[in-house]
mmCIF file of C-alpha atoms in Angstrom:
data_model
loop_
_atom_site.group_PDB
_atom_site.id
_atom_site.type_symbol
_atom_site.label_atom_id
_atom_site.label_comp_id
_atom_site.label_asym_id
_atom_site.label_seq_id
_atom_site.Cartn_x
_atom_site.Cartn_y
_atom_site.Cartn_z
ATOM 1 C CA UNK A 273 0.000 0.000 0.000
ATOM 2 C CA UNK A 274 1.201 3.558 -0.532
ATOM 3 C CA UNK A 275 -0.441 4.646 2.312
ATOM 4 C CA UNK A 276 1.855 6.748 4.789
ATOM 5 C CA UNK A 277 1.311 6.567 8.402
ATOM 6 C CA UNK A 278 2.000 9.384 10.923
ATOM 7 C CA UNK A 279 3.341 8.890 14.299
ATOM 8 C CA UNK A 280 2.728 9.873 16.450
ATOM 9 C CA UNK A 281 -1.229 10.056 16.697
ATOM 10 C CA UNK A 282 -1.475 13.176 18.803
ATOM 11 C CA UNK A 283 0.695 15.650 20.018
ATOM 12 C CA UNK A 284 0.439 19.048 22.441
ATOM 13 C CA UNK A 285 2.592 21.576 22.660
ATOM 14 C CA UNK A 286 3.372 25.136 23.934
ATOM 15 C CA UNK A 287 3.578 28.131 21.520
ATOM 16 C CA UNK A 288 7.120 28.873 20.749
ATOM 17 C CA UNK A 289 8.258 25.214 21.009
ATOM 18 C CA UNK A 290 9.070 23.042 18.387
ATOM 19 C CA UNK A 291 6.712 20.331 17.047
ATOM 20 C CA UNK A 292 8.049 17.425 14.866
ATOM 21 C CA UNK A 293 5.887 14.484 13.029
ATOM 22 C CA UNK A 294 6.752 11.261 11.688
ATOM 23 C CA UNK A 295 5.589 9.436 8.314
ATOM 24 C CA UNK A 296 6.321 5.877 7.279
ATOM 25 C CA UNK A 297 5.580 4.184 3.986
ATOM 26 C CA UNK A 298 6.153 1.223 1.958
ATOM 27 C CA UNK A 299 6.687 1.465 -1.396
ATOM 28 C CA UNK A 300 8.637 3.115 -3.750
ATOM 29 C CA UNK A 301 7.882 6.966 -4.267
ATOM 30 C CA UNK A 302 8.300 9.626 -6.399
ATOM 31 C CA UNK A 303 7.558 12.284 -4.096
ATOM 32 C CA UNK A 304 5.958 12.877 -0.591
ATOM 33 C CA UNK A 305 3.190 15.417 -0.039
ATOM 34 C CA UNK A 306 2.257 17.127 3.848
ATOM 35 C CA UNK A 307 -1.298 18.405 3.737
ATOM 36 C CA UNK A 308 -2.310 20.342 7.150
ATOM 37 C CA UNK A 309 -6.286 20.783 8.114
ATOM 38 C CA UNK A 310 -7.816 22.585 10.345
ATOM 39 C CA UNK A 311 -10.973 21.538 12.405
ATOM 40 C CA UNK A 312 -13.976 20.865 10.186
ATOM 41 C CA UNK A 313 -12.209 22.186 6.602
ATOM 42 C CA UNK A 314 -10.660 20.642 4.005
ATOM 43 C CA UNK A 315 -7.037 19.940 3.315
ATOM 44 C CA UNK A 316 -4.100 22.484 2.656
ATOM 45 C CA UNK A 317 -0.783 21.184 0.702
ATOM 46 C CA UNK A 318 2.110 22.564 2.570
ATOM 47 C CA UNK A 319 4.565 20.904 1.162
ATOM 48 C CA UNK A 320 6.061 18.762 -1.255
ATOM 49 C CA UNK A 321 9.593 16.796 -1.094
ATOM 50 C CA UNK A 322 10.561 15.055 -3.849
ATOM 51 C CA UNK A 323 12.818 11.315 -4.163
ATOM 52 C CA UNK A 324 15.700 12.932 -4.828
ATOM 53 C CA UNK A 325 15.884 15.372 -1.953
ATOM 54 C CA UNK A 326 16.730 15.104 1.423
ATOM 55 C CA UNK A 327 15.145 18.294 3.274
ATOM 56 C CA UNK A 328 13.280 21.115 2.331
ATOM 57 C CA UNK A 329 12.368 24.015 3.596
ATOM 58 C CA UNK A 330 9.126 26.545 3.221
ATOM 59 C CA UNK A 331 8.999 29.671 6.157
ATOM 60 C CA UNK A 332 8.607 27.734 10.040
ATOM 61 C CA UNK A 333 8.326 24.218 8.245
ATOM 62 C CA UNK A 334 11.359 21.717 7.790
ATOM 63 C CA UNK A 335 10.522 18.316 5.664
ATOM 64 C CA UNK A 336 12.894 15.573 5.541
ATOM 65 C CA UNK A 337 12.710 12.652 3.658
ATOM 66 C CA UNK A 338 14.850 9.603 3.816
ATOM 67 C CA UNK A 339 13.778 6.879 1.227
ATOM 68 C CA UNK A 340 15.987 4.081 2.402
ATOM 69 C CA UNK A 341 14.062 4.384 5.602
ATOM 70 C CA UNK A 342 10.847 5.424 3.924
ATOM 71 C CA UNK A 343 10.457 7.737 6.032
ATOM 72 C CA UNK A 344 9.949 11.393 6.368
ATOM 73 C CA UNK A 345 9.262 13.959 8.979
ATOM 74 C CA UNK A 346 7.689 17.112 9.115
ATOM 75 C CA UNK A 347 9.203 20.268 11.804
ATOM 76 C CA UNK A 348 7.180 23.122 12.911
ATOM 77 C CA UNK A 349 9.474 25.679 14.183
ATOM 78 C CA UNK A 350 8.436 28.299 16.922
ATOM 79 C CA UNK A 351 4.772 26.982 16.710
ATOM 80 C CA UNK A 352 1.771 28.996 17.057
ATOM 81 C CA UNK A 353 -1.405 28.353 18.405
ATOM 82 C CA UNK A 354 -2.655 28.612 14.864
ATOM 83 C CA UNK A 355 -0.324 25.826 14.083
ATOM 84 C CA UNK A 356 -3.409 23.767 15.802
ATOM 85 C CA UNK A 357 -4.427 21.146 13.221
ATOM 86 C CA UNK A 358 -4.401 17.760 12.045
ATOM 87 C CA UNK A 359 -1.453 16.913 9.399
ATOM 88 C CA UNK A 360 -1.487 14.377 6.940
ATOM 89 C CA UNK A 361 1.350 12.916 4.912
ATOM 90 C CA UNK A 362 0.684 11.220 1.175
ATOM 91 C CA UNK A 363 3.107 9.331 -0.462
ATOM 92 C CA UNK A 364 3.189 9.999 -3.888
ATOM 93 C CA UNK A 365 3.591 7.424 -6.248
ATOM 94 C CA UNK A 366 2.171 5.911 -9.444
ATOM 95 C CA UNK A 367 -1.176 5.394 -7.972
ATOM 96 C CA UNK A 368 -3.326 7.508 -6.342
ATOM 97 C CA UNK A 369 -2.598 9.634 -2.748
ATOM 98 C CA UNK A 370 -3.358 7.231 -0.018
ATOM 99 C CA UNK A 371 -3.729 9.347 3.489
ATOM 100 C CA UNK A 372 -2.990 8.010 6.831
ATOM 101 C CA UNK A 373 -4.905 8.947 9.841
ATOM 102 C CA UNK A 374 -3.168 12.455 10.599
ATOM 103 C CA UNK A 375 -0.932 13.570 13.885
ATOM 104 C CA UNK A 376 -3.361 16.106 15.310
ATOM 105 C CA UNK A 377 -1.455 18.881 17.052
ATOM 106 C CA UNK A 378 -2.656 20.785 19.948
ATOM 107 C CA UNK A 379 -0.412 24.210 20.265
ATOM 108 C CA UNK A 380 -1.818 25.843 23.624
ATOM 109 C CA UNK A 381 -1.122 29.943 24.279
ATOM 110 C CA UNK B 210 -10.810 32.531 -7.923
ATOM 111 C CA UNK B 211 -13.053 30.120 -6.057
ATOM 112 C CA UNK B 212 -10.988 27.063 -6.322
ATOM 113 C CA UNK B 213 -12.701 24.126 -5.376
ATOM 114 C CA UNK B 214 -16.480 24.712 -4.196
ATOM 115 C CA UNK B 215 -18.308 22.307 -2.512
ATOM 116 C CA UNK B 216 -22.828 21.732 -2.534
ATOM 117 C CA UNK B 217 -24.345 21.638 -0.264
ATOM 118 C CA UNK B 218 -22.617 22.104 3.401
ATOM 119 C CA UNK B 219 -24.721 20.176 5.109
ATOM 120 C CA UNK B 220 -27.403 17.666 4.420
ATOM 121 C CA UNK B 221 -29.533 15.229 6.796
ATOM 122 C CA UNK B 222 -31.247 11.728 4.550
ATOM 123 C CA UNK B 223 -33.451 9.208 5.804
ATOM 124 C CA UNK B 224 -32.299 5.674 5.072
ATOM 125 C CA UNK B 225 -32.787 4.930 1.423
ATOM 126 C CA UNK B 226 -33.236 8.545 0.297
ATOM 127 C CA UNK B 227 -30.991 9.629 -2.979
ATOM 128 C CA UNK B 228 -29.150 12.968 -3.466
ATOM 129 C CA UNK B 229 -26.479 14.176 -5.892
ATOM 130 C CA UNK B 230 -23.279 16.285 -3.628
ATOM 131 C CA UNK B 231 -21.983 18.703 -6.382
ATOM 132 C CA UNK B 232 -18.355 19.629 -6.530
ATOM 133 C CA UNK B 233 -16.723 22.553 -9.272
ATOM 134 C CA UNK B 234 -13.304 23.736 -9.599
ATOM 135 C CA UNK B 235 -12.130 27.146 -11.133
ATOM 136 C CA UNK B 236 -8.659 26.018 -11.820
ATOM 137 C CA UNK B 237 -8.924 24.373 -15.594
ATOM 138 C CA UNK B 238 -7.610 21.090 -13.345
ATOM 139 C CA UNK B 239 -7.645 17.757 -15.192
ATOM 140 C CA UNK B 240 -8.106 15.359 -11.919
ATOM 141 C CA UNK B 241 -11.188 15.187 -9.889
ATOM 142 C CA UNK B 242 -11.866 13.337 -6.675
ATOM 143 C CA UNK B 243 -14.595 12.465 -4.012
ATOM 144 C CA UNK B 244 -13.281 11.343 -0.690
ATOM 145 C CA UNK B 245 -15.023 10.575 2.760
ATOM 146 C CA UNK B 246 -13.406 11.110 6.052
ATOM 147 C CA UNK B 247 -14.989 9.505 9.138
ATOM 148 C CA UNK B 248 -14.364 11.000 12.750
ATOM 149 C CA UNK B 249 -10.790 10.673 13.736
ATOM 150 C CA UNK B 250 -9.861 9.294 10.534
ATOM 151 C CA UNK B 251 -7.749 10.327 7.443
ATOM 152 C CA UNK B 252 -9.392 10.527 4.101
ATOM 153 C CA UNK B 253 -10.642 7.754 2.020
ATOM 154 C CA UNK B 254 -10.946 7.501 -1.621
ATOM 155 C CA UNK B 255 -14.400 6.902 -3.275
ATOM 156 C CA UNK B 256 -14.014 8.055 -6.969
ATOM 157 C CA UNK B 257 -11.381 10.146 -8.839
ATOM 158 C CA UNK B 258 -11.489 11.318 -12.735
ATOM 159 C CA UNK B 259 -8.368 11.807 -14.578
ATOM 160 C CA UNK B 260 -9.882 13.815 -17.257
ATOM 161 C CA UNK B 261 -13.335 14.381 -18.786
ATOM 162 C CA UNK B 262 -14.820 11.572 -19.571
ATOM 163 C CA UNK B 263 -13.304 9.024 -17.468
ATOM 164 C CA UNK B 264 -13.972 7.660 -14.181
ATOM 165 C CA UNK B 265 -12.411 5.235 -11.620
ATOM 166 C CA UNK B 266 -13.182 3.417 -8.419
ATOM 167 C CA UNK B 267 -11.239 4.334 -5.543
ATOM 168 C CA UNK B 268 -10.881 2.512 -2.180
ATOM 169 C CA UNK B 269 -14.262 2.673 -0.895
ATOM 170 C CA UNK B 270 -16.857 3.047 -4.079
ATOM 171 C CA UNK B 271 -19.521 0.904 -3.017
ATOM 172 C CA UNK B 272 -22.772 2.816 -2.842
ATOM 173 C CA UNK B 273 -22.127 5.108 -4.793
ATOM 174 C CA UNK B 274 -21.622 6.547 -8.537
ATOM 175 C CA UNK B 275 -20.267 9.883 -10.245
ATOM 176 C CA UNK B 276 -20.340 11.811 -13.538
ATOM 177 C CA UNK B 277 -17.809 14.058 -14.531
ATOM 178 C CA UNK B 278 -19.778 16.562 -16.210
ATOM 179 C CA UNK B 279 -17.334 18.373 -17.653
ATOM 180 C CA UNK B 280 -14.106 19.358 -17.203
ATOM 181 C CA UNK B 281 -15.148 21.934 -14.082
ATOM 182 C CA UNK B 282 -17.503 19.600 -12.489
ATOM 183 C CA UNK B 283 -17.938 16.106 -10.757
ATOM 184 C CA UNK B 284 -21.233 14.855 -8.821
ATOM 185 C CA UNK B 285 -21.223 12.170 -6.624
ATOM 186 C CA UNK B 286 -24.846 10.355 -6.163
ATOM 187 C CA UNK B 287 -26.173 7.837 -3.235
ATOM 188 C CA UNK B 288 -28.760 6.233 -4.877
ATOM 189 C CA UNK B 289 -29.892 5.045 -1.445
ATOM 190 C CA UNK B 290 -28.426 6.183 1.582
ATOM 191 C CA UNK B 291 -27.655 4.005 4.430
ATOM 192 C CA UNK B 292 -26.443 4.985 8.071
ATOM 193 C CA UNK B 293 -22.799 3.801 7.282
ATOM 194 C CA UNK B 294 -22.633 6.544 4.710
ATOM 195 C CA UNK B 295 -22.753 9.452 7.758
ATOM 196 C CA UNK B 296 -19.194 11.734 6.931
ATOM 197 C CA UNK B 297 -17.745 14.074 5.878
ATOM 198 C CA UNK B 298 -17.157 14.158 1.889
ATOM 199 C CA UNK B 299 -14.268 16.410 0.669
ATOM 200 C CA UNK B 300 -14.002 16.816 -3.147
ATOM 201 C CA UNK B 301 -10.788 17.950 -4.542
ATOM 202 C CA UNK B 302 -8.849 18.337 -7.918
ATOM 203 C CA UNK B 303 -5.150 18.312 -9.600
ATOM 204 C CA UNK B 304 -3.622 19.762 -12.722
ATOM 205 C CA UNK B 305 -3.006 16.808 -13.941
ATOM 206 C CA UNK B 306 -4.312 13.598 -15.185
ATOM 207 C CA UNK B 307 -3.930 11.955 -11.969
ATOM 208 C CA UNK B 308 -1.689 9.831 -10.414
ATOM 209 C CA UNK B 309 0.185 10.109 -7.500
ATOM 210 C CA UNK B 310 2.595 13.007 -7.981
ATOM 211 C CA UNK B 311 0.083 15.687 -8.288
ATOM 212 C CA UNK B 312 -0.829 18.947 -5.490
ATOM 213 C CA UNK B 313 -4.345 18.102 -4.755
ATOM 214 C CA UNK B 314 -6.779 21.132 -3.830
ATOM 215 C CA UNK B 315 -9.917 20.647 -1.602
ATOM 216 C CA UNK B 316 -13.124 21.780 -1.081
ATOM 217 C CA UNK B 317 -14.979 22.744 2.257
ATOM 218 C CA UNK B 318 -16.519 19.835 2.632
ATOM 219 C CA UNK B 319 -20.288 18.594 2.822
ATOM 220 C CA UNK B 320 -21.413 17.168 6.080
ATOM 221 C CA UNK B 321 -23.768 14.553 5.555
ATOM 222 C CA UNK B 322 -25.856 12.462 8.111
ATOM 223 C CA UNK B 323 -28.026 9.349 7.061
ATOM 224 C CA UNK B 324 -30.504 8.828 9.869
#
């Protein structure tokens, strides 16, 4: 399945601290996708990594990918309570985006 | 631009009632999709359309059936609702003609409960 898993399931957190999330998957990718959404919308891309990079970088977020591990991670610098979401990764392959159940993050003033 | 606009928000059904969710997009996108998301869940696929014309099943298309109208617009019909069919549906779209490398955009969602 090219289904991505986050880990971990939940997560709470101070403003101004640093919140990082964890996605597995299991087949071969061409890139990997980080959606955020908030409480009752629909999804927002945030990012996209692709196979051949390692880490990228878009204003307070950090993705890393590693595809021997197939794994990436996703870094929320100096978080704000806005920050408060669920956040989805989808691998990105030759089928279609599978998401996992989301890491919802709690970010309290 | 709208982007992706969703009909209606909300909707209650009786068990066995029919009704058609609407879904447009703004963006000239190729790739169409309906997806449900149950509480605490991540989002399932019911039925995507790589380009006018076309339709596939997704991971969960039992129940239901789509049109792609045109290249702005995808319905998604229950022909008869059941209980188990209570979510939240999320259409979205991509430039291109699917697959799994694309940015997808989404919709607000329409809230539907089958009683």
């Amino acid at each position: 399945s090219q289904q991505g898993e986050e880990d971990p399931q939940a997560l709470s957190i101070q403003e101004g601290e640093n919140a990082t999330m964890n996605c597995s998957y299991k087949t071969s990718i061409n890139n990997l996708q980080w959606y955020r959404q908030n409480s009752g919308r629909g999804l927002v891309h945030l990012i996209l990594i692709r196979s051949n990079e390692r880490e990228k970088h878009s204003g307070r977020l950090r993705v890393t990918l590693d595809t021997s591990k197939k794994s990436s991670s996703l870094l929320i610098t100096a978080s704000r309570a806005a920050d408060t979401a669920s956040y989805f990764c989808a691998p990105g392959g030759y089928n279609k985006l599978i998401f996992g159940a989301g890491t919802r993050l709690a970010v309290h003033p | 631009n709208a982007g992706v606009t969703q009909t209606p928000k909300f909707q209650v059904l009786k068990t066995g009632q029919s009704m058609t969710l609407q879904c447009a997009q703004d963006m000239n996108h190729n790739s169409m999709y309906w997806y449900r998301q149950d509480p605490g869940m991540g989002l399932r696929l019911i039925y995507y359309s790589a380009s006018e014309g076309t339709t596939d099943k997704g991971e969960v298309p039992n129940g239901y059936n789509v049109s792609r109208l045109n290249k702005r617009e995808f319905s998604l019909r229950l022909e008869s609702a059941a209980p188990s069919q209570t979510s939240v549906y999320f259409c979205a779209s991509s430039e291109g003609s699917g697959g799994g490398t694309d940015t997808q955009y989404f919709g607000p969602g329409t809230r539907l409960t089958v009683l």
